[in-house]
Coordinates of C-alpha atoms in Angstrom, one line a residue:
M1 CA 0.2 0.0 0.0
P2 CA 1.4 3.6 -0.8
A3 CA 2.5 5.5 2.3
S4 CA 1.6 8.8 1.2
L5 CA -1.0 11.0 -1.1
V6 CA 1.9 11.5 -3.5
E7 CA 2.8 8.6 -4.0
I8 CA -1.1 7.6 -5.0
K9 CA -1.2 10.7 -7.4
Q10 CA 2.0 9.5 -9.1
N11 CA 1.1 5.8 -9.3
L12 CA -2.3 6.9 -10.9
D13 CA -0.7 9.4 -13.2
N14 CA 1.7 6.4 -14.6
H15 CA -1.6 4.6 -15.4
L16 CA -3.5 7.4 -17.1
G17 CA -5.9 5.9 -20.0
E18 CA -5.5 2.2 -18.4
T19 CA -7.7 -0.2 -17.0
V20 CA -7.8 -0.9 -13.7
T21 CA -10.2 -2.8 -11.1
L22 CA -11.7 -0.6 -8.7
I23 CA -13.0 -2.2 -5.4
T24 CA -15.0 -0.2 -3.3
H25 CA -16.2 -1.1 0.5
E26 CA -19.6 0.2 0.8
S27 CA -19.8 -1.4 4.4
R28 CA -18.4 -3.9 6.6
H29 CA -19.3 -7.1 4.9
R30 CA -20.1 -5.7 1.2
T31 CA -17.8 -4.6 -1.5
I32 CA -18.4 -4.1 -5.3
E33 CA -15.7 -4.3 -8.1
H34 CA -15.7 -2.4 -11.3
Q35 CA -13.5 -2.2 -14.1
A36 CA -12.3 1.3 -15.0
I37 CA -10.3 3.8 -16.7
V38 CA -8.2 5.9 -15.0
R39 CA -9.3 9.3 -16.9
E40 CA -7.6 12.4 -15.3
T41 CA -5.8 13.4 -12.1
F42 CA -5.7 16.5 -10.2
P43 CA -4.3 17.8 -7.0
A44 CA -6.7 16.5 -4.8
V45 CA -9.2 13.7 -6.4
F46 CA -8.8 11.4 -9.5
V47 CA -11.6 10.4 -12.2
L48 CA -12.6 7.0 -13.2
D49 CA -14.5 5.7 -16.2
L50 CA -16.5 3.0 -14.5
K51 CA -17.2 0.3 -17.4
Q52 CA -21.0 -0.3 -17.9
D53 CA -23.0 -2.8 -19.7
G54 CA -22.0 -2.5 -23.4
H55 CA -19.8 0.1 -24.4
E56 CA -21.3 2.9 -22.0
F57 CA -19.4 4.6 -19.1
D58 CA -20.3 5.9 -15.6
R59 CA -17.8 8.5 -14.3
A60 CA -17.1 8.8 -11.0
S61 CA -14.5 10.8 -8.8
F62 CA -12.3 9.8 -5.6
S63 CA -9.9 11.6 -3.6
Y64 CA -6.6 10.2 -2.6
T65 CA -7.5 9.8 0.7
D66 CA -10.2 7.5 -0.3
V67 CA -7.4 4.8 -1.3
L68 CA -5.1 5.8 1.7
T69 CA -7.8 5.1 4.2
D70 CA -8.7 1.9 2.3
N71 CA -12.3 2.9 1.6
I72 CA -11.4 2.0 -2.1
E73 CA -8.7 -0.3 -3.3
I74 CA -7.3 0.1 -6.9
N75 CA -5.4 -3.0 -8.6
F76 CA -3.4 -2.4 -11.9
N77 CA -4.0 -4.8 -14.6

């Protein structure tokens, strides 16, 4: 796990346009897994395009703190 917000941003910057697996921890016993594309990174947040059925995408943004605190996990494919 990255130790700082800067490391998380740099890691995402290195994977712009690539497919990743996003795992969100909704509650204690519920996790949701998505395939997503890293679209953009900003100083405080990053944007992912979540793959939906067919050729559609749903866009979502997350903060780097979400990764640091394990609210979400990102696995690079």
